[in-house]
């Protein structure tokens, strides 16, 4: 009987050590410790043995049961943690590095622009993406039939709203709620009904600037923009102002910088001219002041608007504006 128990013990130990899954461990438990197991049968038959035999066999039975329960627990935790055997956890493999996130290139560009303008005494203001005709056009001196609206075709929403075509409506909103002096920059997303190509998207980003006070001169506009561009591109950057037209500024100027890619020699990005147009600007038109209830004889000011995407392209060397909004991580991780 004792020999039989020893043999059972050896067989049970082997079965439990070789078990590879929870179900194999369970099979071994049923076979060696279950109700119909030989061990259970011996244990139930102890009463039929003589006193001396019962004590000896009984002790061996109890010892074996407790040994097997220990082995059973070990086998259970081994298959649960997956150690040992094929497909298990290999603790010697190098760990996976956590991903480190970073700011989107457009956000980084905007952060830099805001930093410069905050240093020049401007505050940041924001306005809604869905505008009305008054703020996006009328108050900015684009009457309903004005040809300048052709360049600002956009997307209309039910109820008369439209997706703003520039950040200039923020000028109107700020002037409607505050008295001069005002010195703000207003960054944000703008929308136009464009056929997308490498330098046009139907969504892009602008940064508006507005300064209103008494006796503001064109020379101050020029001084602030040159200061800004030197901060952004270095003291030696070439800057030029060309006459331009915007309904809400008079006189108006377009501002170009020397191409950052070819340093003014002429390349594909500047279309061979050596210059890249970065800003629209001008002195606020008296009709705009009238539209917000300011007295044009009392106040004067300047405004400017720049394309954030275009500056980001020059800062990063990216040559297709559409890449910025696709949010493809394979692209974003490179810049
Ligand atoms: N809002 C103009 C545009 O989108 C840019 C601009 C802003 C021009 C402010 C002059 C002054 O084309």
Coordinates of C-alpha atoms and ligand atoms in Angstrom, one line a residue:
X1 CA 0.0 0.0 0.0
X2 CA 2.8 2.4 0.9
X3 CA 4.6 1.6 -2.3
X4 CA 1.4 2.2 -4.3
X5 CA 1.1 5.6 -2.7
X6 CA 4.7 6.4 -3.6
X7 CA 4.1 5.5 -7.2
X8 CA 0.9 7.6 -7.3
X9 CA 2.9 10.5 -5.8
X10 CA 5.6 10.2 -8.5
X11 CA 3.0 10.0 -11.3
X12 CA 1.0 13.0 -9.9
X13 CA 4.2 15.1 -9.6
X14 CA 5.1 14.4 -13.2
X15 CA 1.7 15.2 -14.5
X16 CA 1.5 18.5 -12.6
X17 CA 5.0 19.6 -13.6
X18 CA 4.4 18.9 -17.3
X19 CA 0.9 20.5 -17.4
X20 CA 1.1 23.5 -19.9
X21 CA -2.4 25.0 -19.4
X22 CA -5.1 25.5 -16.8
X23 CA -7.1 22.7 -18.3
X24 CA -4.1 20.3 -18.1
X25 CA -3.6 21.2 -14.5
X26 CA -7.3 20.6 -13.8
X27 CA -7.2 17.2 -15.5
X28 CA -4.3 16.2 -13.3
X29 CA -6.1 17.4 -10.2
X30 CA -9.2 15.3 -11.1
X31 CA -7.0 12.2 -11.9
X32 CA -4.9 12.3 -8.7
X33 CA -7.0 14.2 -6.1
X34 CA -10.6 13.9 -7.4
X35 CA -13.4 12.0 -5.9
X36 CA -12.8 9.0 -8.2
X37 CA -9.0 9.0 -7.8
X38 CA -7.1 6.1 -6.4
X39 CA -5.8 8.2 -3.6
X40 CA -9.4 9.0 -2.5
X41 CA -10.4 5.4 -2.7
X42 CA -7.5 4.4 -0.5
X43 CA -8.3 7.2 1.9
X44 CA -12.0 6.1 2.1
X45 CA -10.9 2.4 2.7
X46 CA -8.7 3.2 5.7
X47 CA -11.4 2.1 8.1
X48 CA -11.1 -1.5 6.8
X49 CA -7.4 -1.7 7.8
X50 CA -6.0 -3.0 11.0
X51 CA -5.1 -0.4 13.6
X52 CA -1.4 -0.5 13.0
X53 CA -1.7 -0.4 9.2
X54 CA -4.4 2.4 9.4
X55 CA -2.0 4.7 11.4
X56 CA 0.9 4.2 8.9
X57 CA -1.1 4.3 5.7
X58 CA -3.3 7.2 7.1
X59 CA -0.2 9.3 7.8
X60 CA 1.2 8.6 4.3
X61 CA -2.1 9.4 2.6
X62 CA -2.3 12.8 4.5
X63 CA 1.2 13.6 3.6
X64 CA 0.7 12.8 0.0
X65 CA -2.5 14.9 -0.2
X66 CA -0.9 17.9 1.3
X67 CA 2.2 17.5 -1.0
X68 CA 0.0 17.3 -4.1
X69 CA -2.1 20.3 -3.0
X70 CA 1.2 22.3 -2.8
X71 CA 2.3 21.1 -6.2
X72 CA -1.2 21.9 -7.6
X73 CA -1.0 25.5 -6.5
X74 CA 2.5 25.9 -8.0
X75 CA 1.3 24.4 -11.3
X76 CA -1.7 26.8 -11.3
X77 CA 0.3 29.9 -10.8
X78 CA 2.9 28.8 -13.3
X79 CA 0.4 28.4 -16.2
X80 CA -1.4 31.6 -15.2
X81 CA 1.7 33.8 -15.4
X82 CA 2.7 32.1 -18.6
X83 CA 6.3 31.4 -17.5
X84 CA 7.9 28.4 -19.0
X85 CA 6.9 26.8 -22.2
X86 CA 6.5 28.3 -25.7
X87 CA 4.7 31.7 -25.9
X88 CA 5.5 32.7 -22.4
X89 CA 6.8 36.0 -21.1
X90 CA 10.4 36.4 -21.8
X91 CA 11.7 38.8 -19.0
X92 CA 15.1 39.1 -20.8
X93 CA 13.6 41.0 -23.8
X94 CA 14.3 44.8 -23.8
X95 CA 11.3 46.9 -22.6
X96 CA 9.1 49.0 -24.8
X97 CA 9.9 52.6 -24.7
X98 CA 7.0 54.9 -23.8
X99 CA 6.0 57.3 -26.6
X100 CA 7.0 60.9 -25.9
X101 CA 4.5 63.4 -27.3
X102 CA 5.3 66.9 -28.5
X103 CA 3.6 69.9 -29.8
X104 CA 2.3 70.1 -33.3
X105 CA 4.6 72.2 -35.6
X106 CA 1.8 74.7 -36.1
X107 CA 1.3 75.1 -32.4
X108 CA 5.1 75.5 -31.9
X109 CA 5.1 78.2 -34.6
X110 CA 2.2 80.0 -33.0
X111 CA 3.8 79.8 -29.5
X112 CA 6.9 81.5 -31.0
X113 CA 4.8 84.3 -32.7
X114 CA 2.8 84.9 -29.5
X115 CA 6.0 85.1 -27.5
X116 CA 7.4 87.8 -29.8
X117 CA 4.2 89.9 -29.8
X118 CA 3.7 89.6 -26.0
X119 CA 7.2 90.9 -25.7
X120 CA 6.1 93.9 -27.8
X121 CA 3.2 94.7 -25.5
X122 CA 0.3 92.9 -27.3
X123 CA -2.4 90.8 -25.6
X124 CA -3.9 87.6 -27.1
X125 CA -7.6 87.7 -28.1
X126 CA -9.8 85.1 -29.8
X127 CA -13.1 84.9 -31.7
X128 CA -15.5 82.3 -33.0
X129 CA -15.0 80.1 -36.1
X130 CA -18.6 80.6 -37.1
X131 CA -19.1 84.2 -37.9
X132 CA -21.9 86.4 -39.3
X133 CA -21.8 88.5 -42.4
X134 CA -21.5 91.7 -40.3
X135 CA -18.3 90.8 -38.5
X136 CA -16.6 88.9 -41.4
X137 CA -17.5 91.4 -44.1
X138 CA -19.8 94.4 -43.6
X139 CA -18.0 96.0 -40.7
X140 CA -14.7 95.4 -42.5
X141 CA -16.0 97.5 -45.4
X142 CA -16.8 94.6 -47.8
X143 CA -20.3 95.6 -48.9
X144 CA -22.4 92.7 -50.3
X145 CA -21.5 93.3 -54.0
X146 CA -17.8 94.2 -53.4
X147 CA -15.4 92.3 -55.7
X148 CA -13.0 91.7 -52.7
X149 CA -15.5 89.1 -51.5
X150 CA -14.6 86.9 -54.5
X151 CA -11.3 86.0 -52.8
X152 CA -13.1 85.1 -49.6
X153 CA -15.6 82.5 -50.8
X154 CA -16.4 80.2 -47.9
X155 CA -18.8 77.7 -46.3
X156 CA -22.2 78.8 -45.1
X157 CA -24.1 77.3 -42.3
X158 CA -27.9 77.2 -41.8
X159 CA -29.3 80.3 -40.2
X160 CA -27.0 82.8 -42.0
X161 CA -23.6 82.0 -40.3
X162 CA -20.5 81.4 -42.2
X163 CA -17.0 80.0 -41.5
X164 CA -14.8 83.0 -41.0
X165 CA -12.4 83.6 -43.9
X166 CA -9.8 85.6 -41.9
X167 CA -9.1 86.5 -38.3
X168 CA -10.0 90.2 -39.0
X169 CA -13.5 89.8 -37.5
X170 CA -11.8 89.5 -34.2
X171 CA -10.7 93.2 -34.6
X172 CA -14.4 94.1 -34.8
X173 CA -15.4 92.0 -31.8
X174 CA -12.7 93.5 -29.6
X175 CA -13.4 97.1 -30.7
X176 CA -17.2 96.6 -30.1
X177 CA -16.5 95.6 -26.4
X178 CA -13.6 97.8 -25.5
X179 CA -12.3 101.4 -25.8
X180 CA -8.9 102.3 -27.1
X181 CA -6.0 102.0 -26.5
X182 CA -6.2 98.4 -27.9
X183 CA -3.1 96.3 -28.7
X184 CA -4.1 92.7 -29.5
X185 CA -3.0 89.7 -31.6
X186 CA -5.7 87.2 -32.5
X187 CA -4.6 83.7 -33.7
X188 CA -6.9 81.1 -35.1
X189 CA -8.2 78.8 -37.8
X190 CA -9.8 80.3 -40.9
X191 CA -11.7 78.7 -43.8
X192 CA -12.0 79.3 -47.5
X193 CA -13.6 77.5 -50.4
X194 CA -10.2 76.7 -52.1
X195 CA -9.1 73.9 -54.4
X196 CA -6.3 72.4 -52.2
X197 CA -2.8 72.4 -53.5
X198 CA 0.7 72.5 -52.0
X199 CA 0.3 76.1 -50.9
X200 CA -3.5 76.3 -50.4
X201 CA -5.8 74.5 -48.0
X202 CA -9.5 75.1 -47.3
X203 CA -8.5 75.4 -43.6
X204 CA -5.4 77.4 -42.5
X205 CA -4.3 79.6 -39.7
X206 CA -3.8 83.3 -39.4
X207 CA -2.6 85.7 -36.7
X208 CA -4.2 89.1 -36.7
X209 CA -2.7 92.2 -35.1
X210 CA -4.5 95.4 -34.2
X211 CA -3.3 98.6 -32.5
X212 CA -5.7 101.5 -31.9
X213 CA -4.9 104.7 -30.0
X214 CA -4.6 108.4 -30.7
X215 CA -2.2 109.6 -33.4
X216 CA -1.0 106.2 -34.6
X217 CA 1.3 106.5 -37.6
X218 CA 2.2 104.3 -40.5
X219 CA 5.8 104.4 -39.3
X220 CA 4.8 102.6 -36.1
X221 CA 3.3 99.8 -38.2
X222 CA 6.4 99.5 -40.2
X223 CA 8.6 99.6 -37.1
X224 CA 6.7 96.9 -35.3
X225 CA 6.6 94.6 -38.3
X226 CA 10.3 95.0 -39.0
X227 CA 11.1 94.4 -35.3
X228 CA 8.9 91.3 -35.4
X229 CA 10.5 89.8 -38.5
X230 CA 14.0 90.5 -37.1
X231 CA 13.1 88.6 -33.9
X232 CA 11.7 85.7 -36.0
X233 CA 14.4 85.5 -38.6
X234 CA 17.4 87.4 -37.3
X235 CA 18.7 90.9 -37.5
X236 CA 19.9 90.7 -41.2
X237 CA 16.6 89.5 -42.7
X238 CA 15.6 91.4 -45.8
X239 CA 12.1 93.0 -45.6
X240 CA 10.1 94.9 -48.2
X241 CA 6.7 96.7 -48.2
X242 CA 4.7 96.8 -51.4
X243 CA 1.5 98.8 -51.9
X244 CA -1.5 96.6 -51.5
X245 CA -5.3 96.7 -51.2
X246 CA -7.6 95.6 -48.4
X247 CA -11.1 97.0 -47.9
X248 CA -10.5 97.6 -44.2
X249 CA -7.1 99.3 -44.3
X250 CA -6.0 102.5 -46.1
X251 CA -3.2 102.8 -47.1
X252 CA -2.4 99.1 -47.2
X253 CA 0.9 97.3 -47.7
X254 CA 1.9 93.7 -48.4
X255 CA 5.0 92.7 -46.5
X256 CA 7.6 90.3 -48.0
X257 CA 10.7 88.7 -46.5
X258 CA 13.7 87.5 -48.2
X259 CA 13.2 83.8 -49.0
X260 CA 14.5 81.7 -46.2
X261 CA 15.1 78.7 -48.4
X262 CA 17.4 80.3 -51.1
X263 CA 18.4 83.5 -49.1
X264 CA 17.1 85.7 -51.9
X265 CA 18.8 84.0 -54.9
X266 CA 15.5 82.6 -56.3
X267 CA 14.1 79.1 -55.9
X268 CA 10.9 77.1 -56.3
X269 CA 9.4 78.2 -53.0
X270 CA 9.7 82.0 -53.9
X271 CA 9.0 81.3 -57.6
X272 CA 12.3 82.7 -58.6
X273 CA 11.7 86.1 -57.1
X274 CA 13.8 85.8 -53.9
X275 CA 10.9 87.1 -51.8
X276 CA 8.0 85.5 -50.0
X277 CA 4.8 87.3 -49.1
X278 CA 4.1 86.9 -45.4
X279 CA 1.7 89.6 -44.3
X280 CA -1.1 92.0 -45.2
X281 CA -1.2 95.2 -43.3
X282 CA -2.3 98.8 -43.3
X283 CA -3.9 101.7 -41.4
X284 CA -7.4 100.9 -40.1
X285 CA -9.9 102.5 -42.5
X286 CA -12.1 105.2 -41.0
X287 CA -15.2 103.3 -42.1
X288 CA -14.2 100.4 -39.8
X289 CA -14.0 102.7 -36.8
X290 CA -17.4 104.1 -37.7
X291 CA -18.9 100.6 -37.9
X292 CA -17.8 99.8 -34.3
X293 CA -18.9 103.2 -33.0
X294 CA -15.5 104.8 -32.7
X295 CA -15.0 108.4 -33.9
X296 CA -12.5 108.3 -36.8
X297 CA -11.4 111.8 -36.1
X298 CA -10.4 110.9 -32.6
X299 CA -8.7 107.5 -33.0
X300 CA -6.3 105.9 -35.5
X301 CA -4.6 102.5 -35.7
X302 CA -2.9 99.8 -37.7
X303 CA -3.7 96.2 -38.4
X304 CA -1.9 93.3 -39.9
X305 CA -2.6 89.7 -40.7
X306 CA -0.1 86.8 -41.3
X307 CA -0.3 83.2 -42.4
X308 CA 0.9 80.9 -39.6
X309 CA 1.1 77.9 -41.9
X310 CA 3.4 79.7 -44.3
X311 CA 5.8 80.7 -41.5
X312 CA 5.7 77.1 -40.2
X313 CA 6.6 75.9 -43.7
X314 CA 9.6 78.2 -43.8
X315 CA 10.7 77.3 -40.3
X316 CA 10.5 73.5 -40.8
X317 CA 11.3 73.3 -44.6
X318 CA 7.9 71.5 -45.2
X319 CA 6.9 72.2 -48.8
X320 CA 3.2 71.1 -48.7
X321 CA 0.7 72.9 -46.5
X322 CA -1.7 70.0 -46.5
X323 CA 0.7 67.8 -44.5
X324 CA 0.1 69.9 -41.4
X325 CA -3.6 68.9 -41.1
X326 CA -3.4 65.3 -42.1
X327 CA -2.0 64.4 -38.7
X328 CA 0.0 61.5 -40.0
X329 CA 2.4 60.6 -37.2
X330 CA 5.0 59.4 -39.7
X331 CA 5.2 63.0 -40.9
X332 CA 4.8 64.7 -37.5
X333 CA 7.5 62.7 -35.9
X334 CA 10.1 64.0 -38.3
X335 CA 9.6 67.7 -37.5
Ligands
LIG1 N1 -7.5 89.7 -43.4 C1 -6.6 89.8 -44.5 C2 -6.6 88.6 -45.4 O1 -6.9 87.5 -44.9 C3 -5.2 90.1 -44.0 C4 -5.0 91.5 -43.4 C5 -5.2 91.6 -42.0 C6 -4.7 92.6 -44.2 C7 -5.1 92.9 -41.4 C8 -4.6 93.8 -43.6 C9 -4.8 94.0 -42.2 O2 -6.3 88.6 -46.5

